[in-house]
Each structure stands twice: as structure tokens, then as C-alpha cells.
Amino acid sequence: MKSSSRIIVALDPPEEVDDVVSWALNIVDNTIDYVVGYEVGLPLLIRANGVKELSVLLDRISDLELRIADLKLADISDMMVLAIKPLIEIGFNAFTAHAFIGYSGALKELGSFLQKNDSKLICIISMSQPGGVDFFDKYLDRLTNIAIKAGAWGLVAPATRPWVIRKLRKLIDYMGWRHIKILAPGVGYQGGRPGQALENGADYEIIGRYITRSSNPQNVVKEIARIHEEVIRRVEG
Amino acid sequence: MKSSSRIIVALDPPEEVDDVVSWALNIVDNTIDYVVGYEVGLPLLIRANGVKELSVLLDRISDLELRIADLKLADISDMMVLAIKPLIEIGFNAFTAHAFIGYSGALKELGSFLQKNDSKLICIISMSQPGGVDFFDKYLDRLTNIAIKAGAWGLVAPATRPWVIRKLRKLIDYMGWRHIKILAPGVGYQGGRPGQALENGADYEIIGRYITRSSNPQNVVKEIARIHEEVIRRVEG
């Protein structure tokens, strides 16, 4: 593990893989020395044989700073809390949720539940798909305010639209929320150039298929780490 | 099964239950004669031992019209499709997704994938928690338009805010989309009175804890069915 790394690997298994947890463990073994954390989404969660099998994966990455369940939660608070309890038990320590579900009866209760359980709330403020402009980008300020009010540790904004990241960075700096992290998915496969999100104000880049579907995940992650170091040297002076 | 029923039961297991699939099967056996379908959300999905165990439940309800995976999907299209494929394979035939994620790269591709797989897209247009007013209710028209464009079979609006259901019913009737169904969660436990959503223009009421946590689920579901019949007689003539 490198705590200075800005790389989070999204473990989304391809369709043709049968044993998704073994697939994920293999990626982890090849990349763990170069990343700050991993992210598990519904494709892996649904195809694993329950939380028991997933706990093997969580044990393997238990030293890492970020063990994210990328559920993109968007439900009433009771249901979100009910869904994540078994995931906290096996070692996830951060959860993504949409800011658009609002505060009361939703993010408020989720945020305080996560705080009580030493876990991080990561709020989705914008998304990488073209349709992300239909709503998200129009209400960046308001979504950010709801997320911060709920105690978010980090905010998600897409590497595919660097101007959104710049705007978000400006907004949170201006509001005095400099401690809030920005996480950027959409690097590589979806079109974001590695390092570009960091240049534009993100703290972490979330990278999935670009690493996990390459013939040599370790080489790719090492190359991205090298690019990131260059960018950080340049940006931070 | 009663195809004229307007009741969908949400199968969200309480925390203290260990074997969540047996718990769900027991509810099904006690209610199946009075409902049009069931809904499975993340709390059950995460705590079941994989899709294999869930398939037993889907087999039991295979004759029902609605077998909904209430994932409240809100991701990019690739990830949503990857997540639901194994669920279609075991017999789910309807999926909830947020209209908020927008059309291109999100609902558009999800809608056409579901259509190809004889499955229904159910779009969340508003939510039952108090914070639902922060965003959803302000953009009802726009969210509805995105959902319809993506080929939604049904729309979700909360039983806890009957005026939202009325507004949505007016909107879809006015636009000539009378075939579109309205599904209303939030009945009972969250405060919606059984039958009230139907009175206000919904086609189905989604009821969870009010039925599943009662000491006699069958009695409760029979009583709701009776109330529904009265309401329908009154409303439809």
C-alpha cells in the first residue's frame, strides 16, 4: 500500500468471469502496492456468493485507507442503513450515495449512521455519462450543500467533464470546505486521461476497466502512479 | 395470485433475521394469493447467499406479473446492465432506476436492454422521505419526460405525498401516456394510508413493513385488498 497514492481501483468483473471473487483477489494481488483503496460495486456484489465470500476480499485489503462499497445508494434512510450494515461488518469503510435524494429522511440519517460506525460518506455530485448534464451539472451547488450538511467526507465528480471538477473544487475551497475530498471516476475506459482529474482539482482518480481489463494490470497501475506523481509535483509546486 | 390486485409486497427482512430467504418465502406463502407481485431490494439481496439462493424465491413467485428488483439503479448504463443480467437470469422481470441519472449513457441504454429482455423499466420520479422535496418534486415534469423517453413501463411516486401522485397522474394523462403505471411506496409504516395512493391516481401500492412485520401478514394483506376493492369501485365508477 502507498498512502500517498491517488489511485482507487474499481473491481467490476467482466461478464465472462464465473468466480468473481477470485478474479478480484487476483487484481488486488497485482495492484495493492500502488493504490490507496478499492471500490466494489453492484456487479461484483450481486455475483459473489453472499457477504461471507466477499469478506475474504475485504480481509485482503484491510490495511488500505479506502474500502469503498460503490452502491450509489439512493433510497430512504432506513433501507440504506439496513443494506450497508452487513457490509460494514465485513470491513467496508466508505459508501457512495447520491446527494439528489435530499437531506431529511435520507442523507442526514445515513451520514450520522456512518459517522457512528467510523465510516465515510462519499456523495455523488455529478456523473460521467453524457446524460449527467440533464440534471447533475445544473444543480452542483445545491447537491454539494446537501452532501456537506450530511457530513460527507468526499464528493464524486466525473473525470470525463474536467470543468465540473474545477467548478466543484472552486466551490468547496470558497466555502471553506478544503478538507473535503474529490473522487473522479471515468478515467481511461470512459475517456478521462489519467492524471487529468488531479490536474483539475480532484484528490483521487477511480479507475476500473482501464486497469482490470488490461493484459497487465500491474504495469498499467504503475504507469498511472508515475503520471500522478508528475502531475502532483507540477500542480503542488 | 390475483391479477386484479394492486398490492406489491416489498420483501425487506428485519435485521434480526438470519436466514433472509426463508423469511421471504414464509411471507410469500402467506400473501401470494392476494398480490400482483413482490419487490426485492438491497437489504435482502446483500444478505442472501448469492443469486443461487435467491433463485429459489424467484421460482416460487414465477407466476406473478411483477417480480421487481428494487435496486434504485443510478449508475452509468454499462454498470447497470452488468449488475442486472444475473438477476434477469433467475427471473426478475422489472427493475427500478432513478430518472435523475439522465438519458444518454444511462436510462436510454438501460431501457433498451430491458425491452430486449422482456423486462420492465420502472423509473423513480419522486421519493417518500421528507428530503424528497429537496429535488424530486421540483423537477417532476423533466424527470417524467426522461423516464418516458427511455421506455418506462411505470413510474414511482410516494404514497406519503398524495399531491405528487395527483400531479403525476394529470401530467401523464395530459401527455397521452395513459398506459404508464404509477407505483406508490410508503404505505403504512411510512405514513401513507392503504388505498389513499389509489384514490389519488396510483395503479399499485408498494407495501413492506406494514405487512411483513405484522404478526399476521395474511390478515393485513387481505384487509388491504378489501380496502383497495372498495376504493376501485368508488373511483372507477
Coordinates of C-alpha atoms in Angstrom, one line a residue:
Chain A
M1 CA 0.0 0.0 0.0
K2 CA 1.1 3.5 -0.7
S3 CA -0.8 6.0 1.4
S4 CA 0.3 8.8 -0.9
S5 CA -1.3 7.1 -3.9
R6 CA -4.2 8.7 -5.6
I7 CA -5.5 5.6 -7.3
I8 CA -8.7 3.8 -6.3
V9 CA -9.3 0.6 -8.4
A10 CA -13.0 -0.2 -9.2
L11 CA -13.4 -4.0 -9.1
D12 CA -16.1 -4.6 -11.7
P13 CA -15.7 -8.2 -13.1
P14 CA -16.4 -8.8 -16.8
E15 CA -19.4 -10.9 -17.7
E16 CA -17.5 -14.0 -18.7
V17 CA -15.9 -14.4 -15.3
D18 CA -17.5 -17.1 -13.2
D19 CA -15.7 -16.8 -9.9
V20 CA -15.8 -13.1 -9.4
V21 CA -14.2 -13.0 -6.0
S22 CA -11.1 -15.0 -7.2
W23 CA -11.0 -12.6 -10.2
A24 CA -11.0 -9.6 -7.8
L25 CA -8.3 -11.2 -5.5
N26 CA -6.1 -11.6 -8.5
I27 CA -6.4 -7.9 -9.4
V28 CA -5.8 -6.9 -5.8
D29 CA -2.6 -9.0 -5.6
N30 CA -1.2 -7.4 -8.7
T31 CA -2.1 -3.8 -7.8
I32 CA -2.2 -3.4 -4.0
D33 CA 1.3 -1.9 -3.6
Y34 CA 0.3 1.1 -5.8
V35 CA -3.2 2.1 -4.7
V36 CA -4.9 3.9 -1.8
G37 CA -8.0 1.7 -2.0
Y38 CA -10.6 -0.4 -3.9
E39 CA -14.2 0.1 -4.8
V40 CA -16.8 -2.7 -5.1
G41 CA -20.0 -2.1 -6.9
L42 CA -23.2 -4.0 -7.6
P43 CA -21.8 -6.2 -10.4
L44 CA -19.4 -7.9 -8.0
L45 CA -21.7 -7.7 -5.0
I46 CA -24.6 -9.4 -6.8
R47 CA -22.5 -12.1 -8.4
A48 CA -20.5 -13.0 -5.2
N49 CA -21.9 -15.8 -3.1
G50 CA -23.0 -13.5 -0.3
V51 CA -21.1 -11.4 2.2
K52 CA -19.2 -14.4 3.5
E53 CA -17.4 -14.8 0.3
L54 CA -16.8 -11.1 -0.1
S55 CA -15.3 -10.9 3.4
V56 CA -12.2 -12.8 2.0
L57 CA -11.6 -9.9 -0.3
L58 CA -12.1 -7.3 2.4
D59 CA -9.7 -9.2 4.7
R60 CA -7.1 -9.0 1.9
I61 CA -7.4 -5.2 1.7
S62 CA -7.9 -4.5 5.4
D63 CA -4.8 -2.3 5.6
L64 CA -5.9 0.1 2.9
E65 CA -7.3 3.5 3.7
L66 CA -10.3 3.2 1.4
R67 CA -12.5 0.2 1.1
I68 CA -15.5 1.6 -0.8
A69 CA -18.9 0.0 -1.4
D70 CA -19.9 1.8 -4.5
L71 CA -23.6 1.2 -4.2
K72 CA -24.6 4.6 -5.3
L73 CA -27.3 4.5 -2.6
A74 CA -30.4 6.4 -3.4
D75 CA -33.1 5.2 -1.1
I76 CA -34.8 6.2 2.2
S77 CA -32.5 6.2 5.2
D78 CA -34.0 3.0 6.8
M79 CA -33.3 1.0 3.7
M80 CA -29.8 2.4 3.1
V81 CA -28.8 1.6 6.7
L82 CA -30.3 -1.9 6.5
A83 CA -28.4 -2.5 3.3
I84 CA -25.0 -1.4 4.5
K85 CA -24.9 -2.9 8.0
P86 CA -23.7 -6.3 6.8
L87 CA -21.1 -4.6 4.6
I88 CA -19.6 -2.6 7.5
E89 CA -19.4 -5.8 9.5
I90 CA -17.1 -7.4 6.9
G91 CA -14.8 -4.4 6.5
F92 CA -16.1 -1.8 4.1
N93 CA -15.4 1.7 5.5
A94 CA -16.8 4.0 2.9
F95 CA -20.1 4.2 1.0
T96 CA -21.2 6.1 -2.1
A97 CA -24.7 7.7 -2.0
H98 CA -26.5 10.2 -4.3
A99 CA -26.9 13.7 -3.0
F100 CA -30.1 14.1 -5.0
I101 CA -32.1 12.0 -2.6
G102 CA -32.1 15.0 -0.3
Y103 CA -31.3 15.6 3.4
S104 CA -34.2 14.7 5.8
G105 CA -35.1 11.0 5.9
A106 CA -32.2 10.2 3.5
L107 CA -28.6 11.6 3.7
K108 CA -28.9 13.1 7.2
E109 CA -29.5 9.7 8.9
L110 CA -27.1 7.9 6.6
G111 CA -24.4 10.4 7.4
S112 CA -24.8 10.1 11.1
F113 CA -25.0 6.3 11.0
L114 CA -21.7 6.2 9.0
Q115 CA -20.1 8.6 11.4
K116 CA -21.1 6.5 14.4
N117 CA -19.5 3.5 12.6
D118 CA -16.2 5.2 11.7
S119 CA -17.1 5.0 8.1
K120 CA -17.0 7.6 5.3
L121 CA -19.9 9.1 3.3
I122 CA -19.0 9.8 -0.3
C123 CA -21.6 11.7 -2.1
I124 CA -22.2 11.6 -5.9
I125 CA -22.5 15.2 -7.1
S126 CA -22.1 14.6 -10.8
M127 CA -21.8 11.6 -13.1
S128 CA -19.6 10.7 -16.1
Q129 CA -22.3 9.7 -18.6
P130 CA -23.4 12.3 -21.2
G131 CA -26.9 12.3 -19.6
G132 CA -25.2 13.6 -16.4
V133 CA -25.7 17.1 -17.8
D134 CA -29.5 16.6 -17.8
F135 CA -29.6 17.2 -14.0
F136 CA -26.4 16.9 -12.0
D137 CA -24.4 19.7 -13.5
K138 CA -27.3 22.2 -13.3
Y139 CA -27.6 21.8 -9.5
L140 CA -23.9 21.3 -8.5
D141 CA -24.1 24.0 -5.7
R142 CA -27.3 22.6 -4.2
L143 CA -26.2 19.0 -4.3
T144 CA -22.9 19.9 -2.7
N145 CA -24.6 21.8 0.1
I146 CA -26.8 18.8 0.9
A147 CA -23.7 16.5 0.9
I148 CA -21.7 18.7 3.2
K149 CA -24.6 19.2 5.6
A150 CA -24.8 15.4 5.8
G151 CA -21.1 15.2 6.8
A152 CA -19.7 13.9 3.5
W153 CA -16.0 13.0 3.6
G154 CA -15.8 13.1 -0.2
L155 CA -17.6 14.1 -3.3
V156 CA -17.7 12.3 -6.6
A157 CA -17.4 14.3 -9.9
P158 CA -16.6 12.8 -13.3
A159 CA -13.1 12.7 -14.9
T160 CA -14.9 13.0 -18.2
R161 CA -16.0 16.6 -17.5
P162 CA -13.0 18.4 -16.1
W163 CA -14.8 21.7 -15.9
V164 CA -17.2 20.2 -13.4
I165 CA -14.3 19.1 -11.2
R166 CA -12.8 22.6 -11.5
K167 CA -16.1 24.2 -10.6
L168 CA -16.6 21.8 -7.6
R169 CA -13.0 22.5 -6.3
K170 CA -13.6 26.2 -6.5
L171 CA -16.9 25.9 -4.7
I172 CA -15.6 23.8 -1.8
D173 CA -12.5 25.9 -1.4
Y174 CA -14.6 29.1 -1.5
M175 CA -16.9 27.7 1.1
G176 CA -14.0 26.8 3.4
W177 CA -14.5 23.1 3.0
R178 CA -10.9 22.4 1.9
H179 CA -10.8 19.1 3.9
I180 CA -13.4 17.6 1.6
K181 CA -12.0 15.2 -1.0
I182 CA -13.0 15.0 -4.6
L183 CA -13.0 11.5 -6.2
A184 CA -13.2 11.2 -10.0
P185 CA -14.4 8.1 -11.9
G186 CA -14.5 7.8 -15.6
V187 CA -10.7 7.6 -16.1
G188 CA -9.4 5.6 -19.1
Y189 CA -12.2 3.4 -20.5
Q190 CA -14.8 6.2 -20.4
G191 CA -12.4 8.8 -21.9
G192 CA -10.7 10.6 -19.0
R193 CA -6.9 10.8 -19.4
P194 CA -5.0 9.5 -16.3
G195 CA -3.9 12.5 -14.3
Q196 CA -6.3 14.9 -15.9
A197 CA -8.8 14.9 -13.0
L198 CA -5.9 15.5 -10.5
E199 CA -4.7 18.4 -12.6
N200 CA -8.2 19.9 -12.4
G201 CA -8.6 19.6 -8.6
A202 CA -9.5 16.0 -7.8
D203 CA -7.8 14.2 -4.9
Y204 CA -8.3 10.7 -6.2
E205 CA -9.0 9.0 -9.6
I206 CA -11.2 5.9 -9.6
I207 CA -10.1 3.6 -12.4
G208 CA -11.8 0.3 -13.3
R209 CA -11.7 -1.4 -16.6
Y210 CA -8.6 0.5 -17.9
I211 CA -6.7 -1.4 -15.2
T212 CA -8.7 -4.5 -14.6
R213 CA -9.2 -5.5 -18.2
S214 CA -5.7 -4.8 -19.3
S215 CA -3.5 -7.8 -20.0
N216 CA -1.1 -6.5 -17.4
P217 CA -2.9 -4.6 -14.6
Q218 CA 0.3 -4.1 -12.6
N219 CA 2.1 -2.3 -15.5
V220 CA -0.9 -0.1 -16.1
V221 CA -1.3 0.9 -12.4
K222 CA 2.4 1.6 -12.1
E223 CA 2.3 3.8 -15.2
I224 CA -0.7 5.7 -13.8
A225 CA 1.1 6.1 -10.4
R226 CA 4.1 7.6 -12.3
I227 CA 1.8 10.0 -14.2
H228 CA 0.1 11.0 -11.0
E229 CA 3.5 11.8 -9.2
E230 CA 4.4 14.0 -12.1
V231 CA 1.1 15.8 -12.0
I232 CA 1.3 16.3 -8.2
R233 CA 4.8 17.7 -8.5
R234 CA 3.7 20.1 -11.2
V235 CA 0.4 21.2 -9.5
E236 CA 1.6 21.4 -5.9
G237 CA 4.8 23.1 -6.9
Chain B
M1 CA -52.3 -14.8 -7.5
K2 CA -54.9 -12.2 -8.2
S3 CA -54.0 -10.3 -11.4
S4 CA -56.6 -7.6 -10.4
S5 CA -54.7 -7.0 -7.2
R6 CA -53.0 -3.6 -6.7
I7 CA -50.7 -4.8 -3.9
I8 CA -46.9 -5.2 -4.3
V9 CA -45.2 -6.5 -1.2
A10 CA -41.6 -5.2 -0.5
L11 CA -39.6 -8.1 1.0
D12 CA -37.2 -6.2 3.3
P13 CA -36.0 -8.5 6.1
P14 CA -35.6 -7.2 9.6
E15 CA -32.1 -7.1 11.0
E16 CA -32.5 -9.9 13.5
V17 CA -33.4 -12.4 10.8
D18 CA -30.5 -14.7 9.9
D19 CA -31.9 -16.7 7.0
V20 CA -33.4 -14.0 4.9
V21 CA -34.6 -16.1 2.0
S22 CA -36.6 -18.5 4.3
W23 CA -38.0 -15.4 5.9
A24 CA -39.1 -14.1 2.5
L25 CA -40.5 -17.5 1.4
N26 CA -42.6 -17.5 4.5
I27 CA -44.1 -14.1 3.7
V28 CA -44.7 -15.1 0.1
D29 CA -46.5 -18.3 1.2
N30 CA -48.8 -16.2 3.4
T31 CA -49.6 -13.5 0.9
I32 CA -49.2 -14.7 -2.7
D33 CA -52.9 -15.2 -3.2
Y34 CA -53.6 -11.5 -2.7
V35 CA -50.9 -9.7 -4.5
V36 CA -49.8 -8.8 -8.1
G37 CA -46.1 -9.0 -7.3
Y38 CA -43.1 -8.7 -5.0
E39 CA -40.2 -6.4 -4.7
V40 CA -36.7 -7.3 -3.6
G41 CA -34.3 -4.6 -2.5
L42 CA -30.7 -4.3 -1.5
P43 CA -31.2 -5.4 2.2
L44 CA -32.4 -8.9 1.0
L45 CA -30.1 -9.1 -2.0
I46 CA -27.0 -8.3 0.0
R47 CA -27.8 -10.7 2.8
A48 CA -28.8 -13.7 0.7
N49 CA -26.1 -16.1 -0.2
G50 CA -25.8 -15.1 -3.8
V51 CA -28.2 -15.3 -6.8
K52 CA -28.4 -19.1 -6.5
E53 CA -30.2 -18.8 -3.1
L54 CA -32.4 -16.0 -4.4
S55 CA -33.5 -18.1 -7.4
V56 CA -35.5 -20.3 -5.0
L57 CA -37.6 -17.3 -4.1
L58 CA -38.0 -16.2 -7.8
D59 CA -39.1 -19.7 -8.7
R60 CA -41.8 -19.5 -6.0
I61 CA -43.2 -16.3 -7.5
S62 CA -42.7 -17.1 -11.1
D63 CA -46.4 -16.9 -12.0
L64 CA -46.8 -13.4 -10.7
E65 CA -47.0 -10.4 -13.0
L66 CA -44.4 -8.3 -11.2
R67 CA -41.1 -9.6 -9.9
I68 CA -39.3 -6.3 -9.1
A69 CA -35.6 -5.9 -8.2
D70 CA -35.8 -2.6 -6.4
L71 CA -32.2 -1.6 -6.8
K72 CA -33.0 2.1 -7.4
L73 CA -30.3 2.0 -10.1
A74 CA -28.4 5.2 -10.5
D75 CA -25.2 4.4 -12.4
I76 CA -23.8 4.6 -15.9
S77 CA -25.5 2.2 -18.3
D78 CA -22.7 -0.3 -18.6
M79 CA -22.6 -0.9 -14.8
M80 CA -26.4 -1.1 -14.5
V81 CA -26.6 -3.7 -17.3
L82 CA -23.8 -5.7 -15.8
A83 CA -25.5 -5.6 -12.4
I84 CA -28.9 -6.8 -13.5
K85 CA -28.0 -9.5 -16.0
P86 CA -27.7 -12.2 -13.4
L87 CA -31.0 -11.1 -11.9
I88 CA -32.9 -11.4 -15.1
E89 CA -31.5 -14.9 -15.5
I90 CA -33.0 -16.0 -12.2
G91 CA -36.4 -14.5 -13.0
F92 CA -36.7 -10.8 -12.1
N93 CA -38.8 -9.1 -14.7
A94 CA -38.8 -5.4 -13.6
F95 CA -36.1 -3.0 -12.3
T96 CA -36.3 0.3 -10.6
A97 CA -34.0 3.1 -11.7
H98 CA -33.7 6.8 -10.9
A99 CA -34.8 9.2 -13.7
F100 CA -32.3 11.6 -12.2
I101 CA -29.4 9.9 -13.9
G102 CA -30.5 11.3 -17.2
Y103 CA -31.0 9.8 -20.7
S104 CA -27.8 9.3 -22.7
G105 CA -25.3 6.8 -21.3
A106 CA -27.8 5.9 -18.6
L107 CA -31.6 5.4 -18.9
K108 CA -31.5 5.1 -22.7
E109 CA -29.3 2.0 -22.8
L110 CA -30.9 0.5 -19.7
G111 CA -34.4 1.0 -21.2
S112 CA -33.5 -0.7 -24.5
F113 CA -31.6 -3.5 -22.7
L114 CA -34.7 -4.3 -20.6
Q115 CA -37.0 -4.1 -23.6
K116 CA -34.9 -6.7 -25.4
N117 CA -35.1 -8.9 -22.3
D118 CA -38.9 -8.6 -21.9
S119 CA -38.4 -6.8 -18.7
K120 CA -39.9 -3.6 -17.4
L121 CA -38.2 -0.3 -16.6
I122 CA -39.7 1.4 -13.5
C123 CA -38.5 4.9 -13.0
I124 CA -38.3 6.7 -9.7
I125 CA -39.8 10.2 -10.2
S126 CA -40.2 11.1 -6.6
M127 CA -39.5 9.6 -3.2
S128 CA -41.3 9.2 0.1
Q129 CA -38.8 10.8 2.6
P130 CA -39.2 14.4 3.7
G131 CA -35.9 15.3 1.8
G132 CA -37.7 14.1 -1.4
V133 CA -38.9 17.7 -1.8
D134 CA -35.3 19.0 -2.0
F135 CA -35.1 17.9 -5.6
F136 CA -37.6 15.4 -6.9
D137 CA -40.8 17.3 -6.6
K138 CA -39.3 20.4 -8.2
Y139 CA -38.5 18.6 -11.4
L140 CA -41.4 16.2 -11.8
D141 CA -42.1 17.2 -15.4
R142 CA -38.5 16.8 -16.6
L143 CA -37.9 13.6 -14.7
T144 CA -41.1 12.1 -16.2
N145 CA -40.1 13.1 -19.7
I146 CA -36.7 11.4 -19.4
A147 CA -38.4 8.2 -18.0
I148 CA -40.9 8.1 -20.8
K149 CA -38.3 8.7 -23.5
A150 CA -36.4 5.7 -22.1
G151 CA -39.4 3.5 -22.4
A152 CA -40.5 3.3 -18.8
W153 CA -43.4 0.9 -18.1
G154 CA -44.1 2.5 -14.7
L155 CA -43.2 5.5 -12.5
V156 CA -42.7 5.6 -8.8
A157 CA -44.2 8.4 -6.7
P158 CA -44.6 8.4 -2.9
A159 CA -47.8 7.5 -1.1
T160 CA -46.7 9.9 1.6
R161 CA -47.3 12.9 -0.7
P162 CA -50.6 12.3 -2.5
W163 CA -50.4 15.7 -4.2
V164 CA -47.3 14.4 -6.1
I165 CA -49.2 11.4 -7.3
R166 CA -52.2 13.6 -8.4
K167 CA -49.8 15.9 -10.3
L168 CA -48.0 13.0 -11.9
R169 CA -51.3 11.3 -13.0
K170 CA -52.5 14.6 -14.5
L171 CA -49.3 15.0 -16.3
I172 CA -49.1 11.6 -17.9
D173 CA -52.8 11.6 -18.8
Y174 CA -52.4 15.1 -20.4
M175 CA -49.4 13.9 -22.4
G176 CA -51.3 10.9 -23.7
W177 CA -49.3 8.4 -21.7
R178 CA -52.3 6.7 -20.1
H179 CA -50.8 3.3 -20.4
I180 CA -48.0 4.3 -18.0
K181 CA -48.4 2.8 -14.5
I182 CA -47.9 4.7 -11.2
L183 CA -46.4 2.7 -8.3
A184 CA -46.6 4.2 -4.8
P185 CA -44.3 3.1 -2.0
G186 CA -44.5 4.5 1.6
V187 CA -47.9 2.9 2.5
G188 CA -48.4 2.0 6.2
Y189 CA -45.1 2.2 8.0
Q190 CA -44.1 5.5 6.5
G191 CA -47.5 7.1 6.9
G192 CA -49.4 6.5 3.7
R193 CA -53.0 5.2 4.4
P194 CA -53.8 2.0 2.4
G195 CA -55.9 2.9 -0.5
Q196 CA -55.0 6.6 -0.4
A197 CA -52.5 6.4 -3.3
L198 CA -55.0 4.5 -5.5
E199 CA -57.6 7.2 -4.7
N200 CA -55.1 9.8 -5.9
G201 CA -54.3 8.1 -9.2
A202 CA -51.7 5.4 -8.5
D203 CA -52.2 1.9 -10.1
Y204 CA -50.3 -0.1 -7.4
E205 CA -49.3 0.4 -3.8
I206 CA -46.0 -1.0 -2.6
I207 CA -46.2 -2.1 1.0
G208 CA -43.4 -3.5 3.0
R209 CA -43.0 -3.5 6.8
Y210 CA -46.7 -2.8 7.4
I211 CA -47.3 -6.3 6.0
T212 CA -44.1 -8.1 6.6
R213 CA -43.6 -7.1 10.2
S214 CA -47.1 -7.6 11.3
S215 CA -47.9 -10.6 13.5
N216 CA -50.3 -11.8 10.8
P217 CA -49.2 -10.8 7.3
Q218 CA -52.1 -12.7 5.7
N219 CA -54.7 -10.8 7.6
V220 CA -53.1 -7.5 6.8
V221 CA -52.8 -8.1 3.1
K222 CA -56.4 -9.4 3.0
E223 CA -57.6 -6.3 4.7
I224 CA -55.7 -4.0 2.3
A225 CA -57.1 -6.0 -0.7
R226 CA -60.6 -5.3 0.7
I227 CA -59.9 -1.6 1.1
H228 CA -58.4 -1.5 -2.4
E229 CA -61.5 -3.1 -3.9
E230 CA -63.7 -0.5 -2.2
V231 CA -61.5 2.3 -3.5
I232 CA -61.5 1.0 -7.0
R233 CA -65.3 0.6 -7.1
R234 CA -65.6 4.1 -5.8
V235 CA -63.0 5.7 -8.2
E236 CA -63.8 3.8 -11.3
G237 CA -67.5 4.1 -11.1

